[in-house]
């Protein structure tokens, strides 16, 4: 039975850090999502998946405030984000981090300078302290120290993703949003990135919502999976979704790639 978008109540008294209720997203007369509900609990990694055109990135951008929901409420860290303005909105931004699919690093800045951008905007620290924090974040994501002085164009795709993650973590975010973090990486690089995200989640107490199409990532690090179906969302563990009766879910999770990903995890 599905209630509130969830196959089973997995809260176990845990804190809800992201709550969507009755959310509608639309562009003109085109409704992308409608009456969409789901929760993300503190400390978990949730993968967001769906077929082409289901609006995975649209939903992510709506959650982080780049799009406005036409209906419904989005609560982040206990606060209705629709009510945030000015300093309150900036304070919420300082508690969250976002890694976009292409990294969205400023090409004219070095990696260190990219990481310092949110620090300069929100933290009010002196230059030396910000440089020290940038170096710490670079080490945190597994990049060599000299990466800080390089421009994004000098880095491999995998290094750019890690640099972008370091910037997303610059302000010690509690809630981290990742948009297709392993896209474009080879299987080894993607597996290492998954291990990095899982390790950071455990060591820093992060909560992660990750848009992905990578079945290996879903199997390897996601505690639950949110599937966009018919303008709404169904949320459950991998085991629960494997039993869920919907054509797209069956094709996605029970197809050759899905079976291979599960077998690889064993």
Short mmCIF file of C-alpha atoms in Angstrom, two decimals:
data_model
loop_
_atom_site.label_atom_id
_atom_site.label_comp_id
_atom_site.label_asym_id
_atom_site.label_seq_id
_atom_site.Cartn_x
_atom_site.Cartn_y
_atom_site.Cartn_z
CA UNK A 1 0.00 0.00 0.00
CA UNK A 2 1.30 3.44 -0.91
CA UNK A 3 0.73 6.28 1.54
CA UNK A 4 2.42 9.67 1.29
CA UNK A 5 4.42 8.36 -1.66
CA UNK A 6 6.02 5.60 0.43
CA UNK A 7 5.58 1.86 0.09
CA UNK A 8 6.35 1.31 3.77
CA UNK A 9 6.84 3.77 6.63
CA UNK A 10 10.61 3.75 7.22
CA UNK A 11 10.71 6.73 9.58
CA UNK A 12 11.27 4.78 12.83
CA UNK A 13 11.04 8.11 14.62
CA UNK A 14 13.77 9.69 12.51
CA UNK A 15 13.81 13.38 11.74
CA UNK A 16 12.38 14.41 8.38
CA UNK A 17 14.81 16.87 6.77
CA UNK A 18 12.99 17.20 3.45
CA UNK A 19 9.20 16.98 3.14
CA UNK A 20 7.14 17.49 -0.02
CA UNK A 21 3.37 17.63 0.18
CA UNK A 22 0.98 18.13 -2.72
CA UNK A 23 3.69 19.57 -4.95
CA UNK A 24 2.78 20.53 -8.50
CA UNK A 25 5.33 21.69 -11.07
CA UNK A 26 4.25 22.98 -14.44
CA UNK A 27 5.31 25.13 -17.35
CA UNK A 28 2.33 26.86 -18.89
CA UNK A 29 -0.36 24.21 -19.28
CA UNK A 30 2.17 21.36 -19.14
CA UNK A 31 1.95 19.70 -15.69
CA UNK A 32 5.15 17.77 -14.89
CA UNK A 33 4.32 16.65 -11.33
CA UNK A 34 1.05 16.79 -9.44
CA UNK A 35 0.05 15.97 -5.85
CA UNK A 36 3.59 14.74 -5.26
CA UNK A 37 4.49 13.69 -1.69
CA UNK A 38 7.62 12.25 -0.16
CA UNK A 39 9.98 12.50 2.80
CA UNK A 40 13.74 12.20 3.19
CA UNK A 41 15.04 11.29 6.65
CA UNK A 42 18.19 12.56 8.29
CA UNK A 43 21.29 10.52 7.49
CA UNK A 44 19.97 8.58 4.50
CA UNK A 45 20.88 8.57 0.83
CA UNK A 46 17.85 8.62 -1.46
CA UNK A 47 18.16 8.06 -5.20
CA UNK A 48 15.66 9.85 -7.46
CA UNK A 49 14.94 8.03 -10.72
CA UNK A 50 12.37 8.05 -13.50
CA UNK A 51 11.93 7.64 -17.21
CA UNK A 52 12.71 10.28 -19.81
CA UNK A 53 10.40 13.25 -19.42
CA UNK A 54 9.36 12.52 -15.84
CA UNK A 55 11.10 15.67 -14.63
CA UNK A 56 13.87 14.45 -12.35
CA UNK A 57 15.99 17.58 -12.75
CA UNK A 58 12.89 19.79 -12.75
CA UNK A 59 11.94 18.39 -9.36
CA UNK A 60 15.45 18.84 -8.02
CA UNK A 61 15.58 22.44 -9.22
CA UNK A 62 12.17 23.05 -7.64
CA UNK A 63 13.30 21.63 -4.30
CA UNK A 64 16.40 23.85 -4.20
CA UNK A 65 14.43 26.93 -5.24
CA UNK A 66 15.54 27.48 -8.82
CA UNK A 67 11.96 26.75 -9.97
CA UNK A 68 8.79 27.60 -8.08
CA UNK A 69 6.19 24.93 -7.36
CA UNK A 70 2.77 26.10 -8.54
CA UNK A 71 1.09 24.23 -5.68
CA UNK A 72 2.03 22.43 -2.49
CA UNK A 73 4.69 22.88 0.15
CA UNK A 74 8.38 22.01 0.41
CA UNK A 75 9.85 21.89 3.91
CA UNK A 76 13.61 21.74 4.26
CA UNK A 77 15.24 21.24 7.66
CA UNK A 78 11.89 21.97 9.29
CA UNK A 79 11.22 25.23 7.42
CA UNK A 80 8.68 25.93 4.67
CA UNK A 81 10.99 27.14 1.91
CA UNK A 82 8.17 29.07 0.25
CA UNK A 83 8.21 31.48 3.20
CA UNK A 84 11.93 32.22 3.03
CA UNK A 85 13.23 35.60 1.90
CA UNK A 86 16.34 37.70 2.38
CA UNK A 87 18.65 36.60 5.17
CA UNK A 88 16.48 33.60 6.08
CA UNK A 89 16.83 32.29 2.54
CA UNK A 90 20.60 32.82 2.60
CA UNK A 91 20.83 31.03 5.94
CA UNK A 92 19.04 28.01 4.44
CA UNK A 93 21.36 28.04 1.42
CA UNK A 94 24.29 27.87 3.83
CA UNK A 95 22.87 24.64 5.32
CA UNK A 96 22.54 22.89 1.95
CA UNK A 97 24.89 22.00 -0.87
CA UNK A 98 24.27 21.31 -4.55
CA UNK A 99 26.39 19.53 -7.14
CA UNK A 100 25.03 20.04 -10.64
CA UNK A 101 25.50 17.46 -13.36
CA UNK A 102 28.11 19.42 -15.30
CA UNK A 103 29.84 20.63 -12.13
CA UNK A 104 28.96 24.29 -12.84
CA UNK A 105 32.44 25.39 -11.79
CA UNK A 106 33.49 28.91 -12.78
CA UNK A 107 35.96 28.32 -15.60
CA UNK A 108 37.92 31.53 -14.95
CA UNK A 109 38.59 30.62 -11.30
CA UNK A 110 40.91 28.03 -9.81
CA UNK A 111 39.45 25.13 -7.84
CA UNK A 112 40.30 26.86 -4.56
CA UNK A 113 38.69 30.08 -5.73
CA UNK A 114 35.56 28.15 -6.73
CA UNK A 115 35.32 26.63 -3.25
CA UNK A 116 35.83 30.04 -1.66
CA UNK A 117 32.86 31.59 -3.53
CA UNK A 118 30.17 30.32 -1.09
CA UNK A 119 32.49 30.95 1.87
CA UNK A 120 32.90 34.58 0.86
CA UNK A 121 29.16 34.99 0.41
CA UNK A 122 28.01 33.31 3.62
CA UNK A 123 30.83 32.78 6.13
CA UNK A 124 32.44 36.19 6.67
CA UNK A 125 35.94 34.76 7.15
CA UNK A 126 39.32 36.27 6.32
CA UNK A 127 41.18 35.23 3.18
CA UNK A 128 43.71 32.99 4.91
CA UNK A 129 41.00 31.06 6.73
CA UNK A 130 39.02 30.61 3.51
CA UNK A 131 42.10 29.29 1.70
CA UNK A 132 42.72 26.84 4.55
CA UNK A 133 39.11 25.62 4.39
CA UNK A 134 39.36 25.22 0.61
CA UNK A 135 42.47 23.06 1.06
CA UNK A 136 40.66 20.96 3.66
CA UNK A 137 37.68 20.40 1.35
CA UNK A 138 39.97 19.44 -1.53
CA UNK A 139 41.57 16.78 0.67
CA UNK A 140 38.15 15.68 1.93
CA UNK A 141 37.01 14.68 -1.58
CA UNK A 142 40.24 12.82 -2.33
CA UNK A 143 41.98 15.31 -4.62
CA UNK A 144 45.72 16.03 -4.42
CA UNK A 145 46.75 19.33 -2.77
CA UNK A 146 47.97 20.95 -6.00
CA UNK A 147 44.46 20.69 -7.44
CA UNK A 148 43.57 23.93 -5.66
CA UNK A 149 45.70 26.03 -7.99
CA UNK A 150 44.33 24.50 -11.21
CA UNK A 151 41.53 25.70 -13.44
CA UNK A 152 38.60 23.34 -14.15
CA UNK A 153 39.81 22.92 -17.75
CA UNK A 154 43.01 21.32 -16.42
CA UNK A 155 41.13 18.56 -14.61
CA UNK A 156 39.73 15.24 -15.78
CA UNK A 157 35.96 14.74 -15.69
CA UNK A 158 36.17 12.75 -12.48
CA UNK A 159 38.35 15.38 -10.80
CA UNK A 160 35.94 18.15 -11.83
CA UNK A 161 33.09 16.25 -10.20
CA UNK A 162 35.08 15.93 -6.99
CA UNK A 163 36.01 19.62 -7.13
CA UNK A 164 32.35 20.50 -7.56
CA UNK A 165 31.51 18.28 -4.58
CA UNK A 166 34.16 20.07 -2.52
CA UNK A 167 32.47 23.39 -3.31
CA UNK A 168 29.04 21.93 -2.40
CA UNK A 169 30.52 20.96 0.99
CA UNK A 170 32.30 24.28 1.56
CA UNK A 171 29.80 25.44 4.19
CA UNK A 172 29.46 22.10 6.02
CA UNK A 173 26.05 21.39 4.49
CA UNK A 174 23.60 19.16 6.33
CA UNK A 175 21.59 18.34 3.22
CA UNK A 176 23.32 17.58 -0.08
CA UNK A 177 21.71 17.46 -3.53
CA UNK A 178 23.52 15.65 -6.36
CA UNK A 179 22.42 15.76 -10.00
CA UNK A 180 23.67 12.72 -11.97
CA UNK A 181 26.97 12.61 -10.03
CA UNK A 182 28.40 9.59 -11.87
CA UNK A 183 27.28 10.56 -15.39
CA UNK A 184 30.20 10.40 -17.81
CA UNK A 185 32.43 8.39 -15.49
CA UNK A 186 33.78 4.96 -16.36
CA UNK A 187 32.64 2.09 -14.11
CA UNK A 188 35.74 2.23 -11.91
CA UNK A 189 35.52 6.00 -11.50
CA UNK A 190 31.80 5.78 -10.77
CA UNK A 191 32.36 3.09 -8.12
CA UNK A 192 35.04 5.21 -6.44
CA UNK A 193 32.72 8.21 -6.47
CA UNK A 194 29.94 6.15 -4.88
CA UNK A 195 32.34 5.06 -2.15
CA UNK A 196 33.30 8.70 -1.58
CA UNK A 197 29.68 9.82 -1.20
CA UNK A 198 28.84 6.95 1.15
CA UNK A 199 31.94 7.65 3.25
CA UNK A 200 31.19 11.37 3.48
CA UNK A 201 27.59 10.65 4.41
CA UNK A 202 28.71 8.43 7.27
CA UNK A 203 31.58 10.59 8.53
CA UNK A 204 29.88 14.00 8.21
CA UNK A 205 26.31 12.97 9.00
CA UNK A 206 25.06 14.15 5.62
CA UNK A 207 21.64 13.54 4.14
CA UNK A 208 21.73 13.09 0.36
CA UNK A 209 19.12 13.30 -2.39
CA UNK A 210 20.69 12.10 -5.62
CA UNK A 211 19.20 12.27 -9.10
CA UNK A 212 20.66 9.35 -11.01
CA UNK A 213 20.06 6.77 -13.70
CA UNK A 214 22.98 4.63 -12.52
CA UNK A 215 21.66 1.27 -11.32
CA UNK A 216 25.03 0.45 -9.77
CA UNK A 217 24.80 3.56 -7.58
CA UNK A 218 21.24 2.74 -6.57
CA UNK A 219 22.31 -0.73 -5.47
CA UNK A 220 25.58 0.30 -3.88
CA UNK A 221 24.79 3.35 -1.74
CA UNK A 222 21.10 4.30 -1.73
CA UNK A 223 19.08 3.49 1.37
CA UNK A 224 15.83 4.16 -0.49
CA UNK A 225 14.78 5.04 -4.03
CA UNK A 226 12.17 7.58 -5.13
CA UNK A 227 10.64 6.68 -8.51
CA UNK A 228 8.76 9.31 -10.53
CA UNK A 229 5.70 7.64 -12.03
CA UNK A 230 2.61 9.18 -13.59
CA UNK A 231 3.41 12.69 -12.27
CA UNK A 232 3.80 11.40 -8.69
CA UNK A 233 6.44 9.52 -6.75
CA UNK A 234 6.74 6.12 -5.11
CA UNK A 235 9.47 5.65 -2.50
CA UNK A 236 10.85 2.41 -1.11
CA UNK A 237 13.87 0.21 -0.66
CA UNK A 238 15.27 -1.72 -3.59
CA UNK A 239 13.63 -4.90 -2.26
CA UNK A 240 10.24 -3.19 -2.06
CA UNK A 241 10.47 -1.69 -5.52
CA UNK A 242 11.39 -5.05 -7.01
CA UNK A 243 7.94 -6.19 -5.88
CA UNK A 244 6.11 -3.07 -7.09
CA UNK A 245 3.76 -3.72 -9.97
CA UNK A 246 4.24 -1.00 -12.58
CA UNK A 247 5.44 -1.46 -16.21
CA UNK A 248 8.29 1.06 -16.01
CA UNK A 249 9.46 -0.25 -12.64
CA UNK A 250 9.49 -3.82 -13.94
CA UNK A 251 11.41 -2.89 -17.07
CA UNK A 252 13.93 -0.71 -15.22
CA UNK A 253 14.68 -2.83 -12.18
CA UNK A 254 14.12 -6.31 -13.64
CA UNK A 255 15.83 -5.74 -17.01
CA UNK A 256 19.32 -7.03 -17.87
CA UNK A 257 21.12 -4.00 -16.43
CA UNK A 258 19.13 -4.12 -13.22
CA UNK A 259 19.84 -7.82 -12.74
CA UNK A 260 23.54 -7.27 -13.49
CA UNK A 261 23.77 -4.43 -10.96
CA UNK A 262 22.19 -6.53 -8.21
CA UNK A 263 24.41 -9.50 -9.02
CA UNK A 264 27.50 -7.29 -8.90
CA UNK A 265 26.59 -6.13 -5.41
CA UNK A 266 26.36 -9.67 -4.05
#
